[in-house]
Amino acid sequence: MSRVCARVLVVDDDETVRDVVGRYLGAAGHRVALAADGPGALRAARTTPPDVVVLDLMLPGLGGLEVCRALRADGDLPPIVMLTALGEEDDRLLGLELGADDYVTKPFSPRELVLRVGSILRRTGTASAGAGPVLVDGGLRVDPAARSAVLDGHQLALTAREFDLLAFLLAHPGQAFTREELLARVWGWEFGDRSTVTVHVRRLREKVETDPTAPRRIATIWGTGYRYDRES
């Protein structure tokens, strides 16, 4: 199976981490740009928009969360894999709220990081072509191959993981999934923080529900997880 290669921006103030991650990603066939701080990351992203950003949250000066906010404010937010320390759970959840797609906890295996980047690219890049039929529910239309989601004629601004989650749930209407199952089926994780799913569901509801506090499409099944209920 051919690899999906892409432009990857690696942002970390630790030179050793930048070098090791850059070499592993380069060996996987990706074109890698490196940045040591927040301002450098924004300059690099705005000069040559990356396909994926590997972003350390603990940056000096302009931190990773501020970089995430700035990239989001620019418009199209590229998929972001956050690098976090074990004690940064609150920052990790905030990063997910701001639109990050994935995270890897330090210390981490560079091979694992390359696999996470590859997983995102397979869902967002050329490998998504022919990913399945167009999914329609009332005014909601999701095209997995084009990675396009339209609600009542308006294009939805979804992150990579939000799109993946919506497409998966819409493709399996009426079926309840646990958070662990969604982590495995959508994220490709055999284990992970279930709050990652919770945050993405909350963000997704804000974009597809008329009233996110009383969702009609993405239902919470207490004691289980979530289920997509079709409107039509």
JSON list of N, CA, C and O in Angstrom, two decimals, residues 117-159:
[
{"chain": "A", "resi": 117, "resn": "VAL", "atom": "N", "xyz": [0.37, 10.69, 12.55]},
{"chain": "A", "resi": 117, "resn": "VAL", "atom": "CA", "xyz": [0.33, 11.61, 11.41]},
{"chain": "A", "resi": 117, "resn": "VAL", "atom": "C", "xyz": [-0.21, 10.87, 10.18]},
{"chain": "A", "resi": 117, "resn": "VAL", "atom": "O", "xyz": [-1.07, 11.39, 9.46]},
{"chain": "A", "resi": 118, "resn": "GLY", "atom": "N", "xyz": [0.27, 9.65, 9.96]},
{"chain": "A", "resi": 118, "resn": "GLY", "atom": "CA", "xyz": [-0.20, 8.88, 8.83]},
{"chain": "A", "resi": 118, "resn": "GLY", "atom": "C", "xyz": [-1.68, 8.57, 8.90]},
{"chain": "A", "resi": 118, "resn": "GLY", "atom": "O", "xyz": [-2.39, 8.59, 7.89]},
{"chain": "A", "resi": 119, "resn": "SER", "atom": "N", "xyz": [-2.18, 8.31, 10.11]},
{"chain": "A", "resi": 119, "resn": "SER", "atom": "CA", "xyz": [-3.60, 8.03, 10.30]},
{"chain": "A", "resi": 119, "resn": "SER", "atom": "C", "xyz": [-4.45, 9.23, 9.90]},
{"chain": "A", "resi": 119, "resn": "SER", "atom": "O", "xyz": [-5.48, 9.08, 9.23]},
{"chain": "A", "resi": 120, "resn": "ILE", "atom": "N", "xyz": [-4.02, 10.42, 10.30]},
{"chain": "A", "resi": 120, "resn": "ILE", "atom": "CA", "xyz": [-4.75, 11.63, 9.93]},
{"chain": "A", "resi": 120, "resn": "ILE", "atom": "C", "xyz": [-4.72, 11.83, 8.43]},
{"chain": "A", "resi": 120, "resn": "ILE", "atom": "O", "xyz": [-5.73, 12.15, 7.79]},
{"chain": "A", "resi": 121, "resn": "LEU", "atom": "N", "xyz": [-3.55, 11.64, 7.82]},
{"chain": "A", "resi": 121, "resn": "LEU", "atom": "CA", "xyz": [-3.42, 11.87, 6.39]},
{"chain": "A", "resi": 121, "resn": "LEU", "atom": "C", "xyz": [-4.26, 10.90, 5.58]},
{"chain": "A", "resi": 121, "resn": "LEU", "atom": "O", "xyz": [-4.82, 11.26, 4.53]},
{"chain": "A", "resi": 122, "resn": "ARG", "atom": "N", "xyz": [-4.36, 9.66, 6.03]},
{"chain": "A", "resi": 122, "resn": "ARG", "atom": "CA", "xyz": [-5.17, 8.69, 5.29]},
{"chain": "A", "resi": 122, "resn": "ARG", "atom": "C", "xyz": [-6.63, 9.09, 5.29]},
{"chain": "A", "resi": 122, "resn": "ARG", "atom": "O", "xyz": [-7.37, 8.77, 4.36]},
{"chain": "A", "resi": 123, "resn": "ARG", "atom": "N", "xyz": [-7.05, 9.82, 6.33]},
{"chain": "A", "resi": 123, "resn": "ARG", "atom": "CA", "xyz": [-8.44, 10.25, 6.40]},
{"chain": "A", "resi": 123, "resn": "ARG", "atom": "C", "xyz": [-8.68, 11.58, 5.69]},
{"chain": "A", "resi": 123, "resn": "ARG", "atom": "O", "xyz": [-9.80, 11.88, 5.31]},
{"chain": "A", "resi": 124, "resn": "THR", "atom": "N", "xyz": [-7.64, 12.39, 5.56]},
{"chain": "A", "resi": 124, "resn": "THR", "atom": "CA", "xyz": [-7.85, 13.73, 5.01]},
{"chain": "A", "resi": 124, "resn": "THR", "atom": "C", "xyz": [-7.23, 13.91, 3.64]},
{"chain": "A", "resi": 124, "resn": "THR", "atom": "O", "xyz": [-7.57, 14.88, 2.94]},
{"chain": "A", "resi": 125, "resn": "GLY", "atom": "N", "xyz": [-6.33, 13.02, 3.22]},
{"chain": "A", "resi": 125, "resn": "GLY", "atom": "CA", "xyz": [-5.60, 13.23, 1.98]},
{"chain": "A", "resi": 125, "resn": "GLY", "atom": "C", "xyz": [-6.18, 12.45, 0.82]},
{"chain": "A", "resi": 125, "resn": "GLY", "atom": "O", "xyz": [-7.37, 12.14, 0.76]},
{"chain": "A", "resi": 126, "resn": "THR", "atom": "N", "xyz": [-5.29, 12.11, -0.11]},
{"chain": "A", "resi": 126, "resn": "THR", "atom": "CA", "xyz": [-5.74, 11.46, -1.34]},
{"chain": "A", "resi": 126, "resn": "THR", "atom": "C", "xyz": [-6.33, 10.10, -1.07]},
{"chain": "A", "resi": 126, "resn": "THR", "atom": "O", "xyz": [-7.13, 9.60, -1.87]},
{"chain": "A", "resi": 127, "resn": "ALA", "atom": "N", "xyz": [-5.98, 9.50, 0.04]},
{"chain": "A", "resi": 127, "resn": "ALA", "atom": "CA", "xyz": [-6.51, 8.17, 0.34]},
{"chain": "A", "resi": 127, "resn": "ALA", "atom": "C", "xyz": [-8.00, 8.20, 0.62]},
{"chain": "A", "resi": 127, "resn": "ALA", "atom": "O", "xyz": [-8.65, 7.17, 0.66]},
{"chain": "A", "resi": 128, "resn": "SER", "atom": "N", "xyz": [-8.57, 9.42, 0.83]},
{"chain": "A", "resi": 128, "resn": "SER", "atom": "CA", "xyz": [-9.99, 9.50, 1.11]},
{"chain": "A", "resi": 128, "resn": "SER", "atom": "C", "xyz": [-10.84, 9.38, -0.14]},
{"chain": "A", "resi": 128, "resn": "SER", "atom": "O", "xyz": [-12.05, 9.24, -0.07]},
{"chain": "A", "resi": 129, "resn": "ALA", "atom": "N", "xyz": [-10.20, 9.45, -1.33]},
{"chain": "A", "resi": 129, "resn": "ALA", "atom": "CA", "xyz": [-10.96, 9.34, -2.57]},
{"chain": "A", "resi": 129, "resn": "ALA", "atom": "C", "xyz": [-11.64, 7.98, -2.64]},
{"chain": "A", "resi": 129, "resn": "ALA", "atom": "O", "xyz": [-11.07, 6.95, -2.31]},
{"chain": "A", "resi": 130, "resn": "GLY", "atom": "N", "xyz": [-12.91, 7.99, -3.04]},
{"chain": "A", "resi": 130, "resn": "GLY", "atom": "CA", "xyz": [-13.67, 6.75, -3.09]},
{"chain": "A", "resi": 130, "resn": "GLY", "atom": "C", "xyz": [-13.96, 6.20, -1.72]},
{"chain": "A", "resi": 130, "resn": "GLY", "atom": "O", "xyz": [-14.14, 5.01, -1.55]},
{"chain": "A", "resi": 131, "resn": "ALA", "atom": "N", "xyz": [-14.02, 7.10, -0.70]},
{"chain": "A", "resi": 131, "resn": "ALA", "atom": "CA", "xyz": [-14.17, 6.65, 0.67]},
{"chain": "A", "resi": 131, "resn": "ALA", "atom": "C", "xyz": [-15.58, 6.16, 0.97]},
{"chain": "A", "resi": 131, "resn": "ALA", "atom": "O", "xyz": [-15.82, 5.61, 2.04]},
{"chain": "A", "resi": 132, "resn": "GLY", "atom": "N", "xyz": [-16.53, 6.36, 0.07]},
{"chain": "A", "resi": 132, "resn": "GLY", "atom": "CA", "xyz": [-17.88, 5.89, 0.33]},
{"chain": "A", "resi": 132, "resn": "GLY", "atom": "C", "xyz": [-18.90, 6.81, -0.30]},
{"chain": "A", "resi": 132, "resn": "GLY", "atom": "O", "xyz": [-18.56, 7.87, -0.82]},
{"chain": "A", "resi": 133, "resn": "PRO", "atom": "N", "xyz": [-20.17, 6.40, -0.25]},
{"chain": "A", "resi": 133, "resn": "PRO", "atom": "CA", "xyz": [-21.22, 7.21, -0.87]},
{"chain": "A", "resi": 133, "resn": "PRO", "atom": "C", "xyz": [-21.50, 8.49, -0.10]},
{"chain": "A", "resi": 133, "resn": "PRO", "atom": "O", "xyz": [-21.16, 8.60, 1.09]},
{"chain": "A", "resi": 134, "resn": "VAL", "atom": "N", "xyz": [-22.14, 9.42, -0.77]},
{"chain": "A", "resi": 134, "resn": "VAL", "atom": "CA", "xyz": [-22.57, 10.66, -0.11]},
{"chain": "A", "resi": 134, "resn": "VAL", "atom": "C", "xyz": [-23.65, 10.29, 0.90]},
{"chain": "A", "resi": 134, "resn": "VAL", "atom": "O", "xyz": [-24.56, 9.50, 0.63]},
{"chain": "A", "resi": 135, "resn": "LEU", "atom": "N", "xyz": [-23.55, 10.87, 2.10]},
{"chain": "A", "resi": 135, "resn": "LEU", "atom": "CA", "xyz": [-24.48, 10.59, 3.19]},
{"chain": "A", "resi": 135, "resn": "LEU", "atom": "C", "xyz": [-25.40, 11.79, 3.37]},
{"chain": "A", "resi": 135, "resn": "LEU", "atom": "O", "xyz": [-24.94, 12.93, 3.49]},
{"chain": "A", "resi": 136, "resn": "VAL", "atom": "N", "xyz": [-26.71, 11.54, 3.40]},
{"chain": "A", "resi": 136, "resn": "VAL", "atom": "CA", "xyz": [-27.68, 12.63, 3.48]},
{"chain": "A", "resi": 136, "resn": "VAL", "atom": "C", "xyz": [-28.67, 12.36, 4.61]},
{"chain": "A", "resi": 136, "resn": "VAL", "atom": "O", "xyz": [-29.18, 11.25, 4.75]},
{"chain": "A", "resi": 137, "resn": "ASP", "atom": "N", "xyz": [-28.92, 13.39, 5.40]},
{"chain": "A", "resi": 137, "resn": "ASP", "atom": "CA", "xyz": [-29.94, 13.34, 6.45]},
{"chain": "A", "resi": 137, "resn": "ASP", "atom": "C", "xyz": [-30.63, 14.69, 6.49]},
{"chain": "A", "resi": 137, "resn": "ASP", "atom": "O", "xyz": [-30.11, 15.64, 7.07]},
{"chain": "A", "resi": 138, "resn": "GLY", "atom": "N", "xyz": [-31.80, 14.79, 5.88]},
{"chain": "A", "resi": 138, "resn": "GLY", "atom": "CA", "xyz": [-32.49, 16.06, 5.83]},
{"chain": "A", "resi": 138, "resn": "GLY", "atom": "C", "xyz": [-31.63, 17.10, 5.13]},
{"chain": "A", "resi": 138, "resn": "GLY", "atom": "O", "xyz": [-31.19, 16.90, 4.00]},
{"chain": "A", "resi": 139, "resn": "GLY", "atom": "N", "xyz": [-31.36, 18.21, 5.82]},
{"chain": "A", "resi": 139, "resn": "GLY", "atom": "CA", "xyz": [-30.54, 19.27, 5.24]},
{"chain": "A", "resi": 139, "resn": "GLY", "atom": "C", "xyz": [-29.06, 19.05, 5.38]},
{"chain": "A", "resi": 139, "resn": "GLY", "atom": "O", "xyz": [-28.26, 19.91, 4.98]},
{"chain": "A", "resi": 140, "resn": "LEU", "atom": "N", "xyz": [-28.65, 17.92, 5.95]},
{"chain": "A", "resi": 140, "resn": "LEU", "atom": "CA", "xyz": [-27.23, 17.62, 6.14]},
{"chain": "A", "resi": 140, "resn": "LEU", "atom": "C", "xyz": [-26.74, 16.70, 5.03]},
{"chain": "A", "resi": 140, "resn": "LEU", "atom": "O", "xyz": [-27.33, 15.63, 4.79]},
{"chain": "A", "resi": 141, "resn": "ARG", "atom": "N", "xyz": [-25.66, 17.09, 4.38]},
{"chain": "A", "resi": 141, "resn": "ARG", "atom": "CA", "xyz": [-25.08, 16.30, 3.28]},
{"chain": "A", "resi": 141, "resn": "ARG", "atom": "C", "xyz": [-23.58, 16.16, 3.53]},
{"chain": "A", "resi": 141, "resn": "ARG", "atom": "O", "xyz": [-22.86, 17.17, 3.60]},
{"chain": "A", "resi": 142, "resn": "VAL", "atom": "N", "xyz": [-23.11, 14.94, 3.65]},
{"chain": "A", "resi": 142, "resn": "VAL", "atom": "CA", "xyz": [-21.70, 14.66, 3.93]},
{"chain": "A", "resi": 142, "resn": "VAL", "atom": "C", "xyz": [-21.13, 13.83, 2.79]},
{"chain": "A", "resi": 142, "resn": "VAL", "atom": "O", "xyz": [-21.64, 12.75, 2.50]},
{"chain": "A", "resi": 143, "resn": "ASP", "atom": "N", "xyz": [-20.08, 14.34, 2.17]},
{"chain": "A", "resi": 143, "resn": "ASP", "atom": "CA", "xyz": [-19.42, 13.64, 1.06]},
{"chain": "A", "resi": 143, "resn": "ASP", "atom": "C", "xyz": [-18.05, 13.18, 1.53]},
{"chain": "A", "resi": 143, "resn": "ASP", "atom": "O", "xyz": [-17.10, 13.98, 1.61]},
{"chain": "A", "resi": 144, "resn": "PRO", "atom": "N", "xyz": [-17.89, 11.89, 1.89]},
{"chain": "A", "resi": 144, "resn": "PRO", "atom": "CA", "xyz": [-16.60, 11.42, 2.42]},
{"chain": "A", "resi": 144, "resn": "PRO", "atom": "C", "xyz": [-15.45, 11.57, 1.44]},
{"chain": "A", "resi": 144, "resn": "PRO", "atom": "O", "xyz": [-14.32, 11.86, 1.84]},
{"chain": "A", "resi": 145, "resn": "ALA", "atom": "N", "xyz": [-15.70, 11.36, 0.13]},
{"chain": "A", "resi": 145, "resn": "ALA", "atom": "CA", "xyz": [-14.62, 11.44, -0.85]},
{"chain": "A", "resi": 145, "resn": "ALA", "atom": "C", "xyz": [-14.12, 12.87, -1.00]},
{"chain": "A", "resi": 145, "resn": "ALA", "atom": "O", "xyz": [-12.91, 13.12, -1.05]},
{"chain": "A", "resi": 146, "resn": "ALA", "atom": "N", "xyz": [-15.03, 13.84, -1.03]},
{"chain": "A", "resi": 146, "resn": "ALA", "atom": "CA", "xyz": [-14.65, 15.25, -1.17]},
{"chain": "A", "resi": 146, "resn": "ALA", "atom": "C", "xyz": [-14.33, 15.89, 0.18]},
{"chain": "A", "resi": 146, "resn": "ALA", "atom": "O", "xyz": [-13.86, 17.02, 0.22]},
{"chain": "A", "resi": 147, "resn": "ARG", "atom": "N", "xyz": [-14.60, 15.17, 1.28]},
{"chain": "A", "resi": 147, "resn": "ARG", "atom": "CA", "xyz": [-14.43, 15.70, 2.64]},
{"chain": "A", "resi": 147, "resn": "ARG", "atom": "C", "xyz": [-15.17, 17.01, 2.78]},
{"chain": "A", "resi": 147, "resn": "ARG", "atom": "O", "xyz": [-14.65, 18.01, 3.25]},
{"chain": "A", "resi": 148, "resn": "SER", "atom": "N", "xyz": [-16.43, 16.97, 2.38]},
{"chain": "A", "resi": 148, "resn": "SER", "atom": "CA", "xyz": [-17.29, 18.14, 2.40]},
{"chain": "A", "resi": 148, "resn": "SER", "atom": "C", "xyz": [-18.53, 17.84, 3.21]},
{"chain": "A", "resi": 148, "resn": "SER", "atom": "O", "xyz": [-19.15, 16.78, 3.06]},
{"chain": "A", "resi": 149, "resn": "ALA", "atom": "N", "xyz": [-18.92, 18.77, 4.09]},
{"chain": "A", "resi": 149, "resn": "ALA", "atom": "CA", "xyz": [-20.14, 18.65, 4.88]},
{"chain": "A", "resi": 149, "resn": "ALA", "atom": "C", "xyz": [-20.93, 19.94, 4.74]},
{"chain": "A", "resi": 149, "resn": "ALA", "atom": "O", "xyz": [-20.40, 21.03, 5.02]},
{"chain": "A", "resi": 150, "resn": "VAL", "atom": "N", "xyz": [-22.18, 19.82, 4.33]},
{"chain": "A", "resi": 150, "resn": "VAL", "atom": "CA", "xyz": [-23.03, 20.98, 4.09]},
{"chain": "A", "resi": 150, "resn": "VAL", "atom": "C", "xyz": [-24.31, 20.81, 4.89]},
{"chain": "A", "resi": 150, "resn": "VAL", "atom": "O", "xyz": [-24.94, 19.75, 4.86]},
{"chain": "A", "resi": 151, "resn": "LEU", "atom": "N", "xyz": [-24.70, 21.85, 5.61]},
{"chain": "A", "resi": 151, "resn": "LEU", "atom": "CA", "xyz": [-25.93, 21.84, 6.39]},
{"chain": "A", "resi": 151, "resn": "LEU", "atom": "C", "xyz": [-26.81, 22.99, 5.94]},
{"chain": "A", "resi": 151, "resn": "LEU", "atom": "O", "xyz": [-26.41, 24.15, 6.03]},
{"chain": "A", "resi": 152, "resn": "ASP", "atom": "N", "xyz": [-27.98, 22.67, 5.42]},
{"chain": "A", "resi": 152, "resn": "ASP", "atom": "CA", "xyz": [-28.94, 23.67, 4.94]},
{"chain": "A", "resi": 152, "resn": "ASP", "atom": "C", "xyz": [-28.29, 24.66, 3.98]},
{"chain": "A", "resi": 152, "resn": "ASP", "atom": "O", "xyz": [-28.51, 25.88, 4.05]},
{"chain": "A", "resi": 153, "resn": "GLY", "atom": "N", "xyz": [-27.45, 24.12, 3.09]},
{"chain": "A", "resi": 153, "resn": "GLY", "atom": "CA", "xyz": [-26.82, 24.94, 2.06]},
{"chain": "A", "resi": 153, "resn": "GLY", "atom": "C", "xyz": [-25.56, 25.65, 2.49]},
{"chain": "A", "resi": 153, "resn": "GLY", "atom": "O", "xyz": [-24.92, 26.32, 1.67]},
{"chain": "A", "resi": 154, "resn": "HIS", "atom": "N", "xyz": [-25.17, 25.51, 3.74]},
{"chain": "A", "resi": 154, "resn": "HIS", "atom": "CA", "xyz": [-23.97, 26.19, 4.24]},
{"chain": "A", "resi": 154, "resn": "HIS", "atom": "C", "xyz": [-22.87, 25.18, 4.53]},
{"chain": "A", "resi": 154, "resn": "HIS", "atom": "O", "xyz": [-23.10, 24.17, 5.21]},
{"chain": "A", "resi": 155, "resn": "GLN", "atom": "N", "xyz": [-21.68, 25.46, 4.03]},
{"chain": "A", "resi": 155, "resn": "GLN", "atom": "CA", "xyz": [-20.53, 24.59, 4.26]},
{"chain": "A", "resi": 155, "resn": "GLN", "atom": "C", "xyz": [-20.15, 24.61, 5.73]},
{"chain": "A", "resi": 155, "resn": "GLN", "atom": "O", "xyz": [-20.02, 25.68, 6.33]},
{"chain": "A", "resi": 156, "resn": "LEU", "atom": "N", "xyz": [-19.98, 23.45, 6.32]},
{"chain": "A", "resi": 156, "resn": "LEU", "atom": "CA", "xyz": [-19.57, 23.36, 7.72]},
{"chain": "A", "resi": 156, "resn": "LEU", "atom": "C", "xyz": [-18.06, 23.43, 7.83]},
{"chain": "A", "resi": 156, "resn": "LEU", "atom": "O", "xyz": [-17.35, 22.76, 7.08]},
{"chain": "A", "resi": 157, "resn": "ALA", "atom": "N", "xyz": [-17.56, 24.21, 8.77]},
{"chain": "A", "resi": 157, "resn": "ALA", "atom": "CA", "xyz": [-16.12, 24.29, 9.03]},
{"chain": "A", "resi": 157, "resn": "ALA", "atom": "C", "xyz": [-15.77, 23.25, 10.08]},
{"chain": "A", "resi": 157, "resn": "ALA", "atom": "O", "xyz": [-15.88, 23.49, 11.29]},
{"chain": "A", "resi": 158, "resn": "LEU", "atom": "N", "xyz": [-15.38, 22.07, 9.63]},
{"chain": "A", "resi": 158, "resn": "LEU", "atom": "CA", "xyz": [-15.07, 20.96, 10.51]},
{"chain": "A", "resi": 158, "resn": "LEU", "atom": "C", "xyz": [-13.58, 20.66, 10.50]},
{"chain": "A", "resi": 158, "resn": "LEU", "atom": "O", "xyz": [-12.94, 20.73, 9.45]},
{"chain": "A", "resi": 159, "resn": "THR", "atom": "N", "xyz": [-13.04, 20.30, 11.66]},
{"chain": "A", "resi": 159, "resn": "THR", "atom": "CA", "xyz": [-11.68, 19.80, 11.69]},
{"chain": "A", "resi": 159, "resn": "THR", "atom": "C", "xyz": [-11.68, 18.38, 11.13]},
{"chain": "A", "resi": 159, "resn": "THR", "atom": "O", "xyz": [-12.73, 17.78, 10.89]}
]
